[in-house]
């Protein structure tokens, strides 16, 4: 029963995360065999805070292992979040919540974006981190979105 609860919890978390749309990729190194090394940009809307859109760029490993999905992408990324419409804060906004996660290797590594609420400054803080199950990585990027009126709102 414990493992069933764990699986259900993981599925519930996954279903609340934003789904990214690919904006585009740029080749950084041409490979003779397999996919090229690239930097890809994806966009996602905060699933719980309408009016905020984030863009994350990530390095993608090419070569033969990258072509088969076996490569571990480097912990190199950048994050930018902006107000793109009227921001509507939920009644009970948690102080911290994961809003986006994407695997960056076949085993136990992901890029995760965590939203934090800085109530004193009325600012949403988005932190991108690289998570690795065994050895964490200090790579991170941050972006802030002050909650401000939009248009006539």
PDB file of C-alpha atoms in Angstrom:
ATOM      1  CA  UNK A   1       0.000   0.000   0.000  1.00  0.00           C
ATOM      2  CA  UNK A   2       2.904   2.396   0.746  1.00  0.00           C
ATOM      3  CA  UNK A   3       4.295   2.122  -2.781  1.00  0.00           C
ATOM      4  CA  UNK A   4       0.839   2.742  -4.268  1.00  0.00           C
ATOM      5  CA  UNK A   5       0.551   5.977  -2.235  1.00  0.00           C
ATOM      6  CA  UNK A   6       4.014   7.039  -3.414  1.00  0.00           C
ATOM      7  CA  UNK A   7       3.095   6.428  -7.059  1.00  0.00           C
ATOM      8  CA  UNK A   8      -0.211   8.283  -6.655  1.00  0.00           C
ATOM      9  CA  UNK A   9       1.589  11.206  -5.000  1.00  0.00           C
ATOM     10  CA  UNK A  10       4.165  11.366  -7.795  1.00  0.00           C
ATOM     11  CA  UNK A  11       1.416  11.312 -10.432  1.00  0.00           C
ATOM     12  CA  UNK A  12      -0.494  14.070  -8.623  1.00  0.00           C
ATOM     13  CA  UNK A  13       2.638  16.253  -8.516  1.00  0.00           C
ATOM     14  CA  UNK A  14       3.396  15.575 -12.184  1.00  0.00           C
ATOM     15  CA  UNK A  15      -0.152  16.494 -13.221  1.00  0.00           C
ATOM     16  CA  UNK A  16       0.128  19.919 -11.542  1.00  0.00           C
ATOM     17  CA  UNK A  17       3.391  20.831 -13.269  1.00  0.00           C
ATOM     18  CA  UNK A  18       3.512  23.075 -16.309  1.00  0.00           C
ATOM     19  CA  UNK A  19       4.003  21.495 -19.710  1.00  0.00           C
ATOM     20  CA  UNK A  20       6.613  23.286 -21.807  1.00  0.00           C
ATOM     21  CA  UNK A  21       6.378  24.248 -25.459  1.00  0.00           C
ATOM     22  CA  UNK A  22       9.597  24.289 -27.458  1.00  0.00           C
ATOM     23  CA  UNK A  23      10.382  27.741 -28.861  1.00  0.00           C
ATOM     24  CA  UNK A  24      13.475  26.647 -30.783  1.00  0.00           C
ATOM     25  CA  UNK A  25      17.000  25.239 -30.671  1.00  0.00           C
ATOM     26  CA  UNK A  26      20.383  26.514 -31.848  1.00  0.00           C
ATOM     27  CA  UNK A  27      23.288  24.211 -32.708  1.00  0.00           C
ATOM     28  CA  UNK A  28      26.388  24.886 -30.632  1.00  0.00           C
ATOM     29  CA  UNK A  29      28.561  22.069 -31.980  1.00  0.00           C
ATOM     30  CA  UNK A  30      28.128  20.042 -35.129  1.00  0.00           C
ATOM     31  CA  UNK A  31      28.573  16.267 -34.702  1.00  0.00           C
ATOM     32  CA  UNK A  32      29.574  13.979 -37.570  1.00  0.00           C
ATOM     33  CA  UNK A  33      27.657  11.065 -36.045  1.00  0.00           C
ATOM     34  CA  UNK A  34      24.454  11.584 -34.097  1.00  0.00           C
ATOM     35  CA  UNK A  35      22.613  14.713 -33.081  1.00  0.00           C
ATOM     36  CA  UNK A  36      24.385  18.052 -32.736  1.00  0.00           C
ATOM     37  CA  UNK A  37      24.962  19.668 -29.329  1.00  0.00           C
ATOM     38  CA  UNK A  38      22.280  22.351 -28.924  1.00  0.00           C
ATOM     39  CA  UNK A  39      20.799  25.011 -26.699  1.00  0.00           C
ATOM     40  CA  UNK A  40      17.002  24.719 -26.643  1.00  0.00           C
ATOM     41  CA  UNK A  41      14.490  27.275 -25.378  1.00  0.00           C
ATOM     42  CA  UNK A  42      11.124  26.225 -23.984  1.00  0.00           C
ATOM     43  CA  UNK A  43       8.252  28.295 -22.607  1.00  0.00           C
ATOM     44  CA  UNK A  44       5.701  27.434 -19.952  1.00  0.00           C
ATOM     45  CA  UNK A  45       2.946  29.267 -18.111  1.00  0.00           C
ATOM     46  CA  UNK A  46       2.857  29.024 -14.328  1.00  0.00           C
ATOM     47  CA  UNK A  47       0.067  26.468 -13.777  1.00  0.00           C
ATOM     48  CA  UNK A  48      -1.238  28.146 -10.597  1.00  0.00           C
ATOM     49  CA  UNK A  49      -0.562  31.841 -11.317  1.00  0.00           C
ATOM     50  CA  UNK A  50      -2.250  33.046 -14.518  1.00  0.00           C
ATOM     51  CA  UNK A  51      -0.413  35.929 -16.161  1.00  0.00           C
ATOM     52  CA  UNK A  52       3.156  34.611 -15.712  1.00  0.00           C
ATOM     53  CA  UNK A  53       5.169  32.937 -18.476  1.00  0.00           C
ATOM     54  CA  UNK A  54       8.697  31.570 -18.078  1.00  0.00           C
ATOM     55  CA  UNK A  55      11.324  30.712 -20.667  1.00  0.00           C
ATOM     56  CA  UNK A  56      14.119  28.286 -19.850  1.00  0.00           C
ATOM     57  CA  UNK A  57      17.123  27.581 -22.064  1.00  0.00           C
ATOM     58  CA  UNK A  58      19.032  24.341 -21.569  1.00  0.00           C
ATOM     59  CA  UNK A  59      22.112  22.721 -23.052  1.00  0.00           C
ATOM     60  CA  UNK A  60      21.318  19.445 -24.841  1.00  0.00           C
ATOM     61  CA  UNK A  61      24.018  16.849 -25.427  1.00  0.00           C
ATOM     62  CA  UNK A  62      24.235  15.431 -28.930  1.00  0.00           C
ATOM     63  CA  UNK A  63      26.384  12.702 -30.383  1.00  0.00           C
ATOM     64  CA  UNK A  64      25.368   9.067 -30.507  1.00  0.00           C
ATOM     65  CA  UNK A  65      24.374   8.878 -26.818  1.00  0.00           C
ATOM     66  CA  UNK A  66      22.307  12.058 -27.137  1.00  0.00           C
ATOM     67  CA  UNK A  67      20.533  10.675 -30.196  1.00  0.00           C
ATOM     68  CA  UNK A  68      19.395   7.630 -28.229  1.00  0.00           C
ATOM     69  CA  UNK A  69      18.446   9.594 -25.105  1.00  0.00           C
ATOM     70  CA  UNK A  70      21.292   8.073 -23.091  1.00  0.00           C
ATOM     71  CA  UNK A  71      23.381  11.229 -22.584  1.00  0.00           C
ATOM     72  CA  UNK A  72      23.353  13.293 -19.425  1.00  0.00           C
ATOM     73  CA  UNK A  73      22.748  16.923 -20.327  1.00  0.00           C
ATOM     74  CA  UNK A  74      25.034  19.409 -18.562  1.00  0.00           C
ATOM     75  CA  UNK A  75      23.619  21.527 -15.737  1.00  0.00           C
ATOM     76  CA  UNK A  76      23.690  24.643 -17.889  1.00  0.00           C
ATOM     77  CA  UNK A  77      20.507  26.642 -18.201  1.00  0.00           C
ATOM     78  CA  UNK A  78      19.033  30.102 -17.921  1.00  0.00           C
ATOM     79  CA  UNK A  79      15.604  31.263 -16.769  1.00  0.00           C
ATOM     80  CA  UNK A  80      13.499  34.346 -17.493  1.00  0.00           C
ATOM     81  CA  UNK A  81       9.942  34.821 -16.187  1.00  0.00           C
ATOM     82  CA  UNK A  82       7.718  37.780 -17.036  1.00  0.00           C
ATOM     83  CA  UNK A  83       4.219  39.079 -16.501  1.00  0.00           C
ATOM     84  CA  UNK A  84       2.370  38.384 -19.762  1.00  0.00           C
ATOM     85  CA  UNK A  85      -1.148  39.213 -18.601  1.00  0.00           C
ATOM     86  CA  UNK A  86      -3.112  40.111 -15.495  1.00  0.00           C
ATOM     87  CA  UNK A  87      -1.700  38.161 -12.542  1.00  0.00           C
ATOM     88  CA  UNK A  88      -4.287  36.406 -10.419  1.00  0.00           C
ATOM     89  CA  UNK A  89      -2.855  35.000  -7.201  1.00  0.00           C
ATOM     90  CA  UNK A  90      -4.664  31.995  -5.748  1.00  0.00           C
ATOM     91  CA  UNK A  91      -6.272  32.504  -2.338  1.00  0.00           C
ATOM     92  CA  UNK A  92      -3.730  30.228  -0.657  1.00  0.00           C
ATOM     93  CA  UNK A  93      -0.466  30.557  -2.574  1.00  0.00           C
ATOM     94  CA  UNK A  94       2.132  28.255  -1.005  1.00  0.00           C
ATOM     95  CA  UNK A  95       5.397  29.890   0.036  1.00  0.00           C
ATOM     96  CA  UNK A  96       7.235  27.430  -2.253  1.00  0.00           C
ATOM     97  CA  UNK A  97       6.084  25.049  -5.017  1.00  0.00           C
ATOM     98  CA  UNK A  98       7.590  23.198  -7.969  1.00  0.00           C
ATOM     99  CA  UNK A  99       6.031  24.503 -11.194  1.00  0.00           C
ATOM    100  CA  UNK A 100       8.143  22.747 -13.852  1.00  0.00           C
ATOM    101  CA  UNK A 101      10.407  19.692 -14.038  1.00  0.00           C
ATOM    102  CA  UNK A 102      12.174  18.058 -16.962  1.00  0.00           C
ATOM    103  CA  UNK A 103      14.517  15.070 -17.020  1.00  0.00           C
ATOM    104  CA  UNK A 104      18.048  15.835 -18.212  1.00  0.00           C
ATOM    105  CA  UNK A 105      19.375  12.294 -18.153  1.00  0.00           C
ATOM    106  CA  UNK A 106      18.012   8.792 -18.399  1.00  0.00           C
ATOM    107  CA  UNK A 107      18.758   8.230 -14.705  1.00  0.00           C
ATOM    108  CA  UNK A 108      17.874  10.520 -11.817  1.00  0.00           C
ATOM    109  CA  UNK A 109      18.741  14.041 -13.047  1.00  0.00           C
ATOM    110  CA  UNK A 110      16.310  16.850 -13.782  1.00  0.00           C
ATOM    111  CA  UNK A 111      15.978  20.577 -14.221  1.00  0.00           C
ATOM    112  CA  UNK A 112      13.344  21.894 -11.846  1.00  0.00           C
ATOM    113  CA  UNK A 113      11.755  25.348 -11.520  1.00  0.00           C
ATOM    114  CA  UNK A 114      10.476  26.267  -8.061  1.00  0.00           C
ATOM    115  CA  UNK A 115       8.178  29.250  -7.459  1.00  0.00           C
ATOM    116  CA  UNK A 116       8.617  31.129  -4.185  1.00  0.00           C
ATOM    117  CA  UNK A 117       6.390  33.914  -2.871  1.00  0.00           C
ATOM    118  CA  UNK A 118       8.200  36.933  -1.411  1.00  0.00           C
ATOM    119  CA  UNK A 119       5.197  38.428   0.359  1.00  0.00           C
ATOM    120  CA  UNK A 120       7.093  41.394   1.838  1.00  0.00           C
ATOM    121  CA  UNK A 121       7.972  42.614  -1.672  1.00  0.00           C
ATOM    122  CA  UNK A 122       4.864  41.256  -3.458  1.00  0.00           C
ATOM    123  CA  UNK A 123       7.163  39.395  -5.849  1.00  0.00           C
ATOM    124  CA  UNK A 124       7.094  35.917  -7.353  1.00  0.00           C
ATOM    125  CA  UNK A 125      10.575  34.388  -7.396  1.00  0.00           C
ATOM    126  CA  UNK A 126      11.350  31.562  -9.828  1.00  0.00           C
ATOM    127  CA  UNK A 127      14.454  29.457  -9.183  1.00  0.00           C
ATOM    128  CA  UNK A 128      15.755  26.931 -11.728  1.00  0.00           C
ATOM    129  CA  UNK A 129      17.963  24.220 -10.268  1.00  0.00           C
ATOM    130  CA  UNK A 130      19.592  21.029 -11.414  1.00  0.00           C
ATOM    131  CA  UNK A 131      18.571  18.109  -9.229  1.00  0.00           C
ATOM    132  CA  UNK A 132      20.471  14.878  -9.127  1.00  0.00           C
ATOM    133  CA  UNK A 133      19.339  12.036  -6.890  1.00  0.00           C
ATOM    134  CA  UNK A 134      22.801  11.115  -5.634  1.00  0.00           C
ATOM    135  CA  UNK A 135      25.025  14.183  -6.057  1.00  0.00           C
ATOM    136  CA  UNK A 136      23.222  17.492  -6.270  1.00  0.00           C
ATOM    137  CA  UNK A 137      24.501  20.249  -8.547  1.00  0.00           C
ATOM    138  CA  UNK A 138      24.863  23.879  -7.466  1.00  0.00           C
ATOM    139  CA  UNK A 139      23.887  25.177 -10.913  1.00  0.00           C
ATOM    140  CA  UNK A 140      20.950  27.580 -10.657  1.00  0.00           C
ATOM    141  CA  UNK A 141      19.266  30.546 -12.280  1.00  0.00           C
ATOM    142  CA  UNK A 142      16.744  33.004 -10.845  1.00  0.00           C
ATOM    143  CA  UNK A 143      14.057  35.305 -12.209  1.00  0.00           C
ATOM    144  CA  UNK A 144      11.578  37.550 -10.395  1.00  0.00           C
ATOM    145  CA  UNK A 145       8.133  38.864 -11.327  1.00  0.00           C
ATOM    146  CA  UNK A 146       6.738  41.720  -9.244  1.00  0.00           C
ATOM    147  CA  UNK A 147       2.951  41.452  -8.926  1.00  0.00           C
ATOM    148  CA  UNK A 148       1.726  44.670 -10.496  1.00  0.00           C
ATOM    149  CA  UNK A 149      -1.448  45.948 -12.180  1.00  0.00           C
ATOM    150  CA  UNK A 150      -1.882  44.978 -15.828  1.00  0.00           C
ATOM    151  CA  UNK A 151      -3.661  47.389 -18.111  1.00  0.00           C
ATOM    152  CA  UNK A 152      -6.710  48.674 -16.263  1.00  0.00           C
ATOM    153  CA  UNK A 153      -6.566  45.908 -13.627  1.00  0.00           C
TER     154      UNK A 153
END
